[in-house]
Short mmCIF file of C-alpha atoms and ligand atoms in Angstrom, two decimals:
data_model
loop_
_atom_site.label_atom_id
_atom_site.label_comp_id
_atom_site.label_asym_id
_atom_site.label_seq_id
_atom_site.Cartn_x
_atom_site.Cartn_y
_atom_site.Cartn_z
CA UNK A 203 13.06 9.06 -13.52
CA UNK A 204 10.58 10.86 -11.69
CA UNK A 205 6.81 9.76 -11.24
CA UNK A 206 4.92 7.34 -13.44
CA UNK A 207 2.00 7.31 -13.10
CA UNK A 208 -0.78 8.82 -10.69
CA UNK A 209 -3.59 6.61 -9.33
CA UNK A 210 -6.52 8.73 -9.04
CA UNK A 211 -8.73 6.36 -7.76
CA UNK A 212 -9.72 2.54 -6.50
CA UNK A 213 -12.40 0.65 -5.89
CA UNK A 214 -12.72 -2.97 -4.06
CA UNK A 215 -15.43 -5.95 -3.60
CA UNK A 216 -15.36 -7.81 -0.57
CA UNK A 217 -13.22 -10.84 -1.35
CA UNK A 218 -14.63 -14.52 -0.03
CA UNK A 219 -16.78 -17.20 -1.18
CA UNK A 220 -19.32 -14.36 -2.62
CA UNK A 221 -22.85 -14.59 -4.14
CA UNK A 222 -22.04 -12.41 -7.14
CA UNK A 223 -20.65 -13.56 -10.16
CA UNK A 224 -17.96 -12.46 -12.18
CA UNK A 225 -19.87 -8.99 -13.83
CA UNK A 226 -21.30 -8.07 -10.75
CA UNK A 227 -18.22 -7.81 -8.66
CA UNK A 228 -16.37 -6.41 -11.77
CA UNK A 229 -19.19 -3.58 -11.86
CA UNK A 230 -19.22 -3.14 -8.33
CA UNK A 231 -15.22 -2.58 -8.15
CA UNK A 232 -14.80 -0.12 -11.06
CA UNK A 233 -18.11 1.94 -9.91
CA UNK A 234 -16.79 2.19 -6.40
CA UNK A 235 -13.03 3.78 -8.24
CA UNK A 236 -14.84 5.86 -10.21
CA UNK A 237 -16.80 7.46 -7.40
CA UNK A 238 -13.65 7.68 -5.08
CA UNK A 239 -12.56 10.21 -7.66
CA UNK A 240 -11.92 13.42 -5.55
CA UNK A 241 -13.17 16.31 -8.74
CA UNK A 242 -14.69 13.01 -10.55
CA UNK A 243 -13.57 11.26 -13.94
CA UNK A 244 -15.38 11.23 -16.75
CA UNK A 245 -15.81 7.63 -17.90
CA UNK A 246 -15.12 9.49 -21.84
CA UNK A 247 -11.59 10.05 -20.68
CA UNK A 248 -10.33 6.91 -19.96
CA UNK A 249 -8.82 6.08 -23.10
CA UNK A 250 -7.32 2.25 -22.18
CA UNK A 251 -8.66 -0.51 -20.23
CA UNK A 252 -7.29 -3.77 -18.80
CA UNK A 253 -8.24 -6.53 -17.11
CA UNK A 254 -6.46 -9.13 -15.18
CA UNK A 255 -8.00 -12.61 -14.82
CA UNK A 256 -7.30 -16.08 -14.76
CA UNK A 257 -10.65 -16.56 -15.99
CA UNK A 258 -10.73 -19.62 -13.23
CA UNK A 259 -12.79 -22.12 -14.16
CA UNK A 260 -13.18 -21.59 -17.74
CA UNK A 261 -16.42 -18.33 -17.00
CA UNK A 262 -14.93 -16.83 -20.05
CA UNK A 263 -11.50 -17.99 -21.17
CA UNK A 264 -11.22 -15.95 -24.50
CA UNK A 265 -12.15 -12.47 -24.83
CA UNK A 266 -12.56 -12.04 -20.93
CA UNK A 267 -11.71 -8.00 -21.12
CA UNK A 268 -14.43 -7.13 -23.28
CA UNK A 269 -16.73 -7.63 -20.16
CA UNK A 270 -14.82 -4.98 -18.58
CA UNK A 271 -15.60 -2.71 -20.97
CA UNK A 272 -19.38 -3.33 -20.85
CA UNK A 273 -19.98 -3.30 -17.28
CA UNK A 274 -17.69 -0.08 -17.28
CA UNK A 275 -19.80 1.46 -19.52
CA UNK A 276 -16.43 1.39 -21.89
CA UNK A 277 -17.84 -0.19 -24.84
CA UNK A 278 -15.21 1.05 -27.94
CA UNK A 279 -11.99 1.55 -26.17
CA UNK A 280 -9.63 -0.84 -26.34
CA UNK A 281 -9.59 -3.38 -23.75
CA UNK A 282 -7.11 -6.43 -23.41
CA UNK A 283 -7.18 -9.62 -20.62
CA UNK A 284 -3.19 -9.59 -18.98
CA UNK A 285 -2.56 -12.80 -17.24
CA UNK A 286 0.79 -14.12 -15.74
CA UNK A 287 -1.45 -16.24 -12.90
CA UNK A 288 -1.40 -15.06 -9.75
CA UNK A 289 0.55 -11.88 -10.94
CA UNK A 290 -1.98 -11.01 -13.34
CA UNK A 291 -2.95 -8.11 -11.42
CA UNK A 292 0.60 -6.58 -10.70
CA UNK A 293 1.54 -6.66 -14.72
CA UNK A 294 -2.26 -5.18 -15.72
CA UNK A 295 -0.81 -2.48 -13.31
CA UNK A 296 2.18 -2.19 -15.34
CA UNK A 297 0.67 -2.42 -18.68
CA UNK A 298 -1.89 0.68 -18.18
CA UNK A 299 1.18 2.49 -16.73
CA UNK A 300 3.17 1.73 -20.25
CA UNK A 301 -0.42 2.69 -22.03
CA UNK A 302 -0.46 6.08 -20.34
CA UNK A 303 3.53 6.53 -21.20
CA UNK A 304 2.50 5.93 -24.95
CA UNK A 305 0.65 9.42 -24.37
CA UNK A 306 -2.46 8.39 -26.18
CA UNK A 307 -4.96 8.69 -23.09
CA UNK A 308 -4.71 10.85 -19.52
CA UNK A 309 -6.51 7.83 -18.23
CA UNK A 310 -6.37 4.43 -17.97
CA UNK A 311 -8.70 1.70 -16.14
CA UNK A 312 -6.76 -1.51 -14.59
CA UNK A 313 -8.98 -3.98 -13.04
CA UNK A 314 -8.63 -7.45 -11.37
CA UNK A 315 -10.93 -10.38 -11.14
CA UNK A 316 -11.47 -13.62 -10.64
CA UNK A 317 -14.81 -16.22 -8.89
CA UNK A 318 -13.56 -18.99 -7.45
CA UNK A 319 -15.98 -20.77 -5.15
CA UNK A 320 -18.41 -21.92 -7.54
CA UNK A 321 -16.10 -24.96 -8.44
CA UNK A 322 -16.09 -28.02 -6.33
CA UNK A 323 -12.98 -28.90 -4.97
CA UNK A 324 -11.25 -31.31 -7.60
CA UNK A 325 -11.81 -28.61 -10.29
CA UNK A 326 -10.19 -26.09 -8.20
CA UNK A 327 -6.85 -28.15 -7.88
CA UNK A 328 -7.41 -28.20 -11.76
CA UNK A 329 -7.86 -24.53 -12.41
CA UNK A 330 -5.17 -23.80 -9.79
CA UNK A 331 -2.40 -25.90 -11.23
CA UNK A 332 -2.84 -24.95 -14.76
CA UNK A 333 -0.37 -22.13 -13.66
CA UNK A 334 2.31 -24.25 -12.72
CA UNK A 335 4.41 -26.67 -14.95
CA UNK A 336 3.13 -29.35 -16.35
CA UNK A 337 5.75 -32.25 -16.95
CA UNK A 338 7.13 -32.27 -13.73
CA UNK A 339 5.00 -30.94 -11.18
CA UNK A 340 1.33 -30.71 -11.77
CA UNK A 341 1.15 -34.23 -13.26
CA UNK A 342 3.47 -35.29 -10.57
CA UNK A 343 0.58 -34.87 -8.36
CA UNK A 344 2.08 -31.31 -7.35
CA UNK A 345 -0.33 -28.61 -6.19
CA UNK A 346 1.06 -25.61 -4.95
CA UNK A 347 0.58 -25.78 -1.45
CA UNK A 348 3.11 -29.18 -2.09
CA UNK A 349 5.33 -26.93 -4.45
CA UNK A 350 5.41 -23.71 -1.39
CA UNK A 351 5.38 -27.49 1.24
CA UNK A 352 9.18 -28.37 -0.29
CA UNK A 353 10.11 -24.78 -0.69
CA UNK A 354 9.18 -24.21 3.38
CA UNK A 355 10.89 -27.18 4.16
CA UNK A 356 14.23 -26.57 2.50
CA UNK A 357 14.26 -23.22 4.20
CA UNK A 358 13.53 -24.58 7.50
CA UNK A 359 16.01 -27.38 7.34
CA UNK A 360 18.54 -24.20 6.90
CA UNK A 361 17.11 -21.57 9.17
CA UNK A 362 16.37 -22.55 12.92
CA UNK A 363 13.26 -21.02 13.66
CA UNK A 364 11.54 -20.70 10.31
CA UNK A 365 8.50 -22.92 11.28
CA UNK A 366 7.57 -20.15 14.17
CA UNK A 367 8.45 -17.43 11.76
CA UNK A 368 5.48 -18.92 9.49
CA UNK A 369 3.08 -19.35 12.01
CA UNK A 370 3.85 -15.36 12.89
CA UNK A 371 2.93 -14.47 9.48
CA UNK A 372 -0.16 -16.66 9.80
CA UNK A 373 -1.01 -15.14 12.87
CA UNK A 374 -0.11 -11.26 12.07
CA UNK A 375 -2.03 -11.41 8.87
CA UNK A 376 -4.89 -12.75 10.55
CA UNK A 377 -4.70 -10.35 13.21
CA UNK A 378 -4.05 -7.16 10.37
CA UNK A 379 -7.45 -8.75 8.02
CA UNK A 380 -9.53 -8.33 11.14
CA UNK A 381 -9.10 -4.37 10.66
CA UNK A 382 -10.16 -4.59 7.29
CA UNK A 383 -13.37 -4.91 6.31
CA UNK A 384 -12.98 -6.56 2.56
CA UNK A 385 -11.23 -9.33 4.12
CA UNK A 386 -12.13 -13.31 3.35
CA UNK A 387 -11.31 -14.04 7.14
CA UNK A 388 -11.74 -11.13 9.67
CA UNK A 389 -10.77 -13.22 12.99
CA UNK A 390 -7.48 -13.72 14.97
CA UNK A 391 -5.52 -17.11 15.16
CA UNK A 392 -3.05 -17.47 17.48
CA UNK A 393 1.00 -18.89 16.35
CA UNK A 394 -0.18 -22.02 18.47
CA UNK A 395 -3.92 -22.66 16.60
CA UNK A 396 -1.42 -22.29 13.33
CA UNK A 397 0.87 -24.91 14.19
CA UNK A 398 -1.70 -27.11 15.49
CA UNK A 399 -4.15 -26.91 11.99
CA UNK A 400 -4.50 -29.99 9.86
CA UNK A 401 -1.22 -30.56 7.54
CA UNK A 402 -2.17 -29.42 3.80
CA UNK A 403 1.65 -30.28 2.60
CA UNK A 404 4.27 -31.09 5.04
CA UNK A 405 5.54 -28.25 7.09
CA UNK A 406 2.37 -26.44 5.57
CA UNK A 407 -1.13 -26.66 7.75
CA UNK A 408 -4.40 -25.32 6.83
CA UNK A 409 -3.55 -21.85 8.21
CA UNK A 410 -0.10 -21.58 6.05
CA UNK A 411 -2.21 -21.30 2.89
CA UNK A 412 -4.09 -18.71 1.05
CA UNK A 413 -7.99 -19.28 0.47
CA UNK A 414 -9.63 -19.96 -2.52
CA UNK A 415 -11.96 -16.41 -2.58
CA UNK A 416 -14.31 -14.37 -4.88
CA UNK A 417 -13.66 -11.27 -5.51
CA UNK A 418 -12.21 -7.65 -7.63
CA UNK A 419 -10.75 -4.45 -7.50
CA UNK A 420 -10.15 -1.49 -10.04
CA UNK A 421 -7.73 1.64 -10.21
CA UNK A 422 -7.65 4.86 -12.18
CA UNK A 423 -4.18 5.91 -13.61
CA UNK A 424 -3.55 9.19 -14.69
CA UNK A 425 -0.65 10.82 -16.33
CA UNK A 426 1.43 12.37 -13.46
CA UNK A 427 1.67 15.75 -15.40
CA UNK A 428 -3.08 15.53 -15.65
CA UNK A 429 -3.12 14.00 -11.55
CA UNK A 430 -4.10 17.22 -9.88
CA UNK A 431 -7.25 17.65 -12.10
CA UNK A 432 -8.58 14.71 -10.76
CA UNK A 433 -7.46 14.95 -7.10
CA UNK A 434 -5.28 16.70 -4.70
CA UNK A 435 -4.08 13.90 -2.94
CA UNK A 436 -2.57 11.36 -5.86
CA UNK A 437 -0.32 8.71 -5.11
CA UNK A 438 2.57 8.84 -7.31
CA UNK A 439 3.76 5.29 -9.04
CA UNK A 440 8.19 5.74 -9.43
CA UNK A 441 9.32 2.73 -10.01
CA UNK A 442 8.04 -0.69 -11.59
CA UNK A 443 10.18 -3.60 -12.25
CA UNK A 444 9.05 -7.26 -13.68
CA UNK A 445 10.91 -10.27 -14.00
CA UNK A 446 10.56 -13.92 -14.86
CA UNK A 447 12.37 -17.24 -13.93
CA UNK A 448 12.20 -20.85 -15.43
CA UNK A 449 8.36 -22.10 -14.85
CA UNK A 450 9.46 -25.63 -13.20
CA UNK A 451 11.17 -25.03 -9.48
CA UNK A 452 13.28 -28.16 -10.19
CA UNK A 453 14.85 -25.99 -13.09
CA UNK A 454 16.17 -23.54 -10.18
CA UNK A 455 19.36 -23.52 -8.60
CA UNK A 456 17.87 -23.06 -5.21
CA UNK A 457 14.33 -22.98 -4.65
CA UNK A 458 14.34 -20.86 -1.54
CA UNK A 459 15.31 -17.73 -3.52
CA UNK A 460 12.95 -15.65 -6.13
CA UNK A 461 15.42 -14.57 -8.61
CA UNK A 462 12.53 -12.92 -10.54
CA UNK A 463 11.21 -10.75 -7.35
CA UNK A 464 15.26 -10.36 -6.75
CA UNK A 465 15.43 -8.83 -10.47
CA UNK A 466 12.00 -7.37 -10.25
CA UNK A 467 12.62 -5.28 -6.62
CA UNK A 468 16.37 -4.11 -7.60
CA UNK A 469 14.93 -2.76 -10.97
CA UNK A 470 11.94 -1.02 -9.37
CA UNK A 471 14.31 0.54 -6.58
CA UNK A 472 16.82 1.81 -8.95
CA UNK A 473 13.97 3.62 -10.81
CA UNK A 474 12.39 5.09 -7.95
CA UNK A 475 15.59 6.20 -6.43
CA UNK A 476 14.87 4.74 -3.27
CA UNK A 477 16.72 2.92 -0.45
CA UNK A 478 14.98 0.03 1.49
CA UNK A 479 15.11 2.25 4.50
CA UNK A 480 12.88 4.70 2.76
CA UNK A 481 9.92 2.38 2.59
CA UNK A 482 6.91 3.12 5.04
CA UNK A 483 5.23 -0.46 4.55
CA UNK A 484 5.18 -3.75 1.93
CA UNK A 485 2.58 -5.27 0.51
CA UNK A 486 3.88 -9.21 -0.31
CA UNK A 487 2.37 -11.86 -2.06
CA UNK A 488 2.01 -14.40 1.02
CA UNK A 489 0.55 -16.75 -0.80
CA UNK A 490 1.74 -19.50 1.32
CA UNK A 491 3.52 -18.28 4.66
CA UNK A 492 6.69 -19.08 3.90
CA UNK A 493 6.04 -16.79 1.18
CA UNK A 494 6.10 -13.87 2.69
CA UNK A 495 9.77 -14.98 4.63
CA UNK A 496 11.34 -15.10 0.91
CA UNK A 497 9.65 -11.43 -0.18
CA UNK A 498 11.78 -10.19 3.06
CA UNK A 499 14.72 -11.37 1.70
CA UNK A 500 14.69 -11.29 -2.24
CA UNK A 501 13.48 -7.84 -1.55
CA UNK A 502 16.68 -7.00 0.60
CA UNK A 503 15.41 -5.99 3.34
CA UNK A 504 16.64 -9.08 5.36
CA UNK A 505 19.42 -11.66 4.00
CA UNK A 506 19.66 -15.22 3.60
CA UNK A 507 17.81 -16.57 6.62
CA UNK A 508 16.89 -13.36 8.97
CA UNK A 509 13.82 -13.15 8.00
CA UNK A 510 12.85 -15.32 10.77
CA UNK A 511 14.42 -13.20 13.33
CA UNK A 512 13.25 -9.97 11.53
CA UNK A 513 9.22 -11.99 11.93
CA UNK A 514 9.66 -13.04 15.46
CA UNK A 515 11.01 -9.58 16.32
CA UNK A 516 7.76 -8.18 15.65
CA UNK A 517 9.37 -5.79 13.21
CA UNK A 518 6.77 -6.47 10.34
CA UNK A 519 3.58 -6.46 12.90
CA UNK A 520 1.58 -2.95 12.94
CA UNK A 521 3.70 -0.39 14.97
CA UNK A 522 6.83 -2.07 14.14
CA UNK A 523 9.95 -0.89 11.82
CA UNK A 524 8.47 -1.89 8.41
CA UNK A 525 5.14 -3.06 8.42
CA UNK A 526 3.97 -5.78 6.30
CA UNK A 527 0.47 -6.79 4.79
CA UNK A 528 -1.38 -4.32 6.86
CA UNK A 529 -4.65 -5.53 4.96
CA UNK A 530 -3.72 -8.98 6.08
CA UNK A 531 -2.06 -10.10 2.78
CA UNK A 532 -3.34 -12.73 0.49
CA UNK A 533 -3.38 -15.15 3.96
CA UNK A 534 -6.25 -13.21 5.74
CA UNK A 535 -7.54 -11.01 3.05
CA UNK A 536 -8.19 -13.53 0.36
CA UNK A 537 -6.25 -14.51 -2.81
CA UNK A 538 -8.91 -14.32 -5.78
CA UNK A 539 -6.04 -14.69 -8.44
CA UNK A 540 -6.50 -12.12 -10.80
CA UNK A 541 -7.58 -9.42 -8.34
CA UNK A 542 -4.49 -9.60 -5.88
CA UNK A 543 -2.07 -7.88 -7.53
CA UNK A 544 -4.47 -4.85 -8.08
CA UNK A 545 -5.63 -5.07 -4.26
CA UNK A 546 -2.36 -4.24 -3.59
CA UNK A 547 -2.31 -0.94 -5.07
CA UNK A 548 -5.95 -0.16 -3.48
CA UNK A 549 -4.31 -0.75 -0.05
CA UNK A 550 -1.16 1.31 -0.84
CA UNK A 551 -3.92 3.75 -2.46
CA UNK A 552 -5.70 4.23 0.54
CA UNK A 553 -2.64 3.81 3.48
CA UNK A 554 -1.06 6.90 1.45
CA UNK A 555 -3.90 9.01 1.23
CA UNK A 556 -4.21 8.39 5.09
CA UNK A 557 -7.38 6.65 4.48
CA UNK A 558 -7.15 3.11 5.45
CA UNK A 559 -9.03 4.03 9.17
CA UNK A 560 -8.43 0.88 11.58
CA UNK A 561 -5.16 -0.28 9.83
CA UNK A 562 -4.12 2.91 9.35
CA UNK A 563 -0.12 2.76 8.79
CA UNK A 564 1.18 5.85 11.02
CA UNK A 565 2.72 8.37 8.91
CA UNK A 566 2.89 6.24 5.72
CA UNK A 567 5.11 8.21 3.18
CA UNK A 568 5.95 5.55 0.58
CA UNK A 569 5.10 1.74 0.19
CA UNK A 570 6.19 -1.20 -1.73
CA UNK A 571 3.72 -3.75 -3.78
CA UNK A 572 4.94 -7.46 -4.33
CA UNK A 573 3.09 -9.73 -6.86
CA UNK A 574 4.30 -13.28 -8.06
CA UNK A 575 2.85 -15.52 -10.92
CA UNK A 576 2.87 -19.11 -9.59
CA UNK A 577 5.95 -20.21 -7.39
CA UNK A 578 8.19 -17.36 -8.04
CA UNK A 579 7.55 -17.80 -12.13
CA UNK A 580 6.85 -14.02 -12.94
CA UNK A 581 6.82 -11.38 -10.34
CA UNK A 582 6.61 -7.25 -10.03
CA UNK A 583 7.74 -4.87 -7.76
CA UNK A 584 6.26 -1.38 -7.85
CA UNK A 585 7.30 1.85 -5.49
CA UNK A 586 4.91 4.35 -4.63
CA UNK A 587 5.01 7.54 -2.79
CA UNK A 588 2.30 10.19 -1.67
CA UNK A 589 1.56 13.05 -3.66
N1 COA B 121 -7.10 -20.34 5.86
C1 COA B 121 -7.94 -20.42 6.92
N2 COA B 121 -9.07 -21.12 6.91
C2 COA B 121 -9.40 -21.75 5.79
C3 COA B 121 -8.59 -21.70 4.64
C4 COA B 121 -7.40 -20.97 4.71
N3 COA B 121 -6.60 -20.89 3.67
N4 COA B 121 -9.16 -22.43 3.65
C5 COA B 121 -10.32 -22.91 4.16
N5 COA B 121 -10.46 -22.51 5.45
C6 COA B 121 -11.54 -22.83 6.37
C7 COA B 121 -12.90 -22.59 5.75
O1 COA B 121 -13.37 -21.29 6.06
C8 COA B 121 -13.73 -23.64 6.40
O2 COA B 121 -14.05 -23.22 7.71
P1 COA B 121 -15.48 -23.58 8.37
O3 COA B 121 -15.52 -25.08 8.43
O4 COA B 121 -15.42 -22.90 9.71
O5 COA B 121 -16.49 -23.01 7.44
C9 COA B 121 -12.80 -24.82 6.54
O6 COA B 121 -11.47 -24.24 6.56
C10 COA B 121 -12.87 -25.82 5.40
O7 COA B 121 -12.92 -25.09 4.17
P2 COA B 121 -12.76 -25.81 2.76
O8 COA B 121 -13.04 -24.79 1.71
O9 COA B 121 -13.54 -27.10 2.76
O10 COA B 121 -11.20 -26.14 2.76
P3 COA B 121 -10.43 -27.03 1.71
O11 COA B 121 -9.81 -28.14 2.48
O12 COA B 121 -11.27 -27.35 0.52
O13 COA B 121 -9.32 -26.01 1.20
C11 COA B 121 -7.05 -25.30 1.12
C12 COA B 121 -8.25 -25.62 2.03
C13 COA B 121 -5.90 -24.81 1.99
C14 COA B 121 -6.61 -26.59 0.39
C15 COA B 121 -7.47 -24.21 0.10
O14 COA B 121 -7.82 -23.04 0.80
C16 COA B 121 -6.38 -23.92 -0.90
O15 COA B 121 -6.19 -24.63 -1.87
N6 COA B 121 -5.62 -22.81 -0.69
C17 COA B 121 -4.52 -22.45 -1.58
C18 COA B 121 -5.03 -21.74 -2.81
C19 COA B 121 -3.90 -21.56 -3.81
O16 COA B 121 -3.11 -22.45 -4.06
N7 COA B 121 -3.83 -20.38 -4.44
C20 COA B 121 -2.76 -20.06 -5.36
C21 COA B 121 -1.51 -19.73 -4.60
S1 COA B 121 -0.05 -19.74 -5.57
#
């Protein structure tokens, strides 16, 4: 099909438990794209914006993308709030790539958002199980480091070696986020201090799980055919796919498999015309670590059970065959819900435009960006090559 979309530029807040509140870091993030514009973008041009929020905690529920257009300085183009949870981010992406396929603007703004900190701890577990279901888990007492808790341990009662495999991706992340200044944690942790954390949900310990962070991040998308007005180095979006699966994880037929990041990936890599050897580095939504051992495999590049072996290998570290999270993935980096899924793209932004310094990805061609809505709910799967 050829390319997409172009992003022209990206901008990104440090993510954490932040001072600013929910304007600020939106400003910050979409001031910071708009400057990394190579020949500059006129903020008149950009004829679409969206934004991609939970709106955690209730700071503005209804409405929420009409702040994007003020503190963009967007006021009269039509903005619209996208949120599928955690995957907010990843289908705002895909929306202002369909907007810029209509043909009615060269330019479209996607941002991501969310401020999580400012809630005590009781109201988080509210605001962070409103994406899950209902009836039988969230009123079950559920939260979704116990939903991801039973997922790791069906996986690990299959696959001999799966609890080490997490605590690699605990410990690789960590080790990747120190490299990256935007990241909520920026120090190491070794496979042993992960194992040894306090248990959040059984075979889950404090290090398994994302944080709760602060924090944004913005993107310019051009039409591929208007890219090299902007810049000379675009990255070039050439496949997207998106998916969804039965909210409840009892509804499943086995809850160690995605099917909607399994539908998402094989649409996005027929698209792009791409083979799974192609790809120079993923970006997966490790939510939980176990997470990132199910991406490996509903995304083919391991099956049923090797992604432990492909993790202890040190195949997925920096330096090895496919490198994963190289901005330390939602684990290290931070997991501010409606910003991941554009994060994402900033990394692959600035790993293809050999720009990413410290974490640098040797010779990064092309790169893969995984975001999922809840426990495997909704989920996309975007390609991306250098320009
Ligand atoms: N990884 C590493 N360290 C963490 C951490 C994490 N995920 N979460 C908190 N910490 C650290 C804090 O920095 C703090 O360290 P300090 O004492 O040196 O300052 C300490 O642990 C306690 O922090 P606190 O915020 O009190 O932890 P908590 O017990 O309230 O929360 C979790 C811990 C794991 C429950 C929380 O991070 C969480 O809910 N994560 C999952 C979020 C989620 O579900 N997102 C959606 C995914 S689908």
């Amino acid at each position: 099909m050829g390319h997409r979309a172009a992003i022209v530029g990206a901008g990104h807040t440090r993510f954490g438990a932040l001072d600013e509140g929910p304007r600020a870091l939106l400003r910050t993030a979409v001031d910071q794209a708009f400057a990394s514009v190579d020949r500059g973008a006129e903020r008149a041009r950009v004829g679409e914006a969206f934004l991609a929020t939970l709106g955690f905690g209730g700071w503005q529920i209804g409405n929420s993308s009409t702040l994007l257009g003020e503190e963009s300085g967007l006021v009269g183009v039509p903005t619209t709030r996208v949120e599928n949870a955690c995957a907010s981010g990843g289908f705002a992406v895909r929306a202002g790539v369909r907007a810029l396929e209509e043909g009615r603007s060269d330019l479209v703004l996607v941002a991501g958002l969310e401020k999580m900190t400012d809630l005590r701890a009781p109201r988080r577990r509210y605001w962070l199980g409103v994406s899950g279901d209902t009836e039988w888990e969230r009123l079950a007492g559920l939260t979704f480091a116990g939903v991801y808790g039973l997922i790791a341990s069906a996986y690990a009662h299959r696959h001999p070696g799966a609890r080490d495999a997490m605590a690699e991706v605990a410990a690789k992340n960590h080790e990747n986020g120190r490299h990256n200044p935007n990241a909520h944690f920026q120090k190491a942790v070794s496979r042993e201090e992960v194992l040894r954390a306090p248990r959040v949900a059984d075979p889950l310990g404090l290090l398994d799980c994302c944080p709760v962070s602060d924090g944004a991040a913005a993107l310019l998308l051009a039409r591929p055919d208007r890219a090299r007005e902007f810049t000379d180095t675009p990255v070039f979006l050439e496949g997207l796919g998106a998916a969804s699966d039965r909210l409840a994880v009892q509804e499943r037929p086995d809850v160690t498999r995605f099917a909607a990041t399994r539908r998402a990936g094989e649409a996005a890599f027929q698209e792009a015309r791409m083979g799974r050897s192609q790809v120079s580095f993923l970006e997966v939504h490790d939510c939980f670590t176990i997470a990132e051992l199910l991406a490996l495999e509903d995304l083919g590049f391991a099956g049923p059970g090797e992604a432990v072996s492909m993790t202890l290998s040190g195949a997925t570290r920096p330096g090895g065959r496919l490198p994963v999270n190289p901005d330390g993935g939602l684990k290290a980096k931070g997991h501010p819900i409606g910003a991941t899924g554009v994060s994402q793209v900033y990394e692959v932004f600035l790993q293809l435009r050999a720009a990413a310094g410290a974490r640098q990805v040797p010779g990064a061609e092309t790169a893969l960006a995984h975001n999922v809505g809840g426990a495997g709910a909704t989920a996309t799967v975007s390609l991306f090559r250098r320009g």
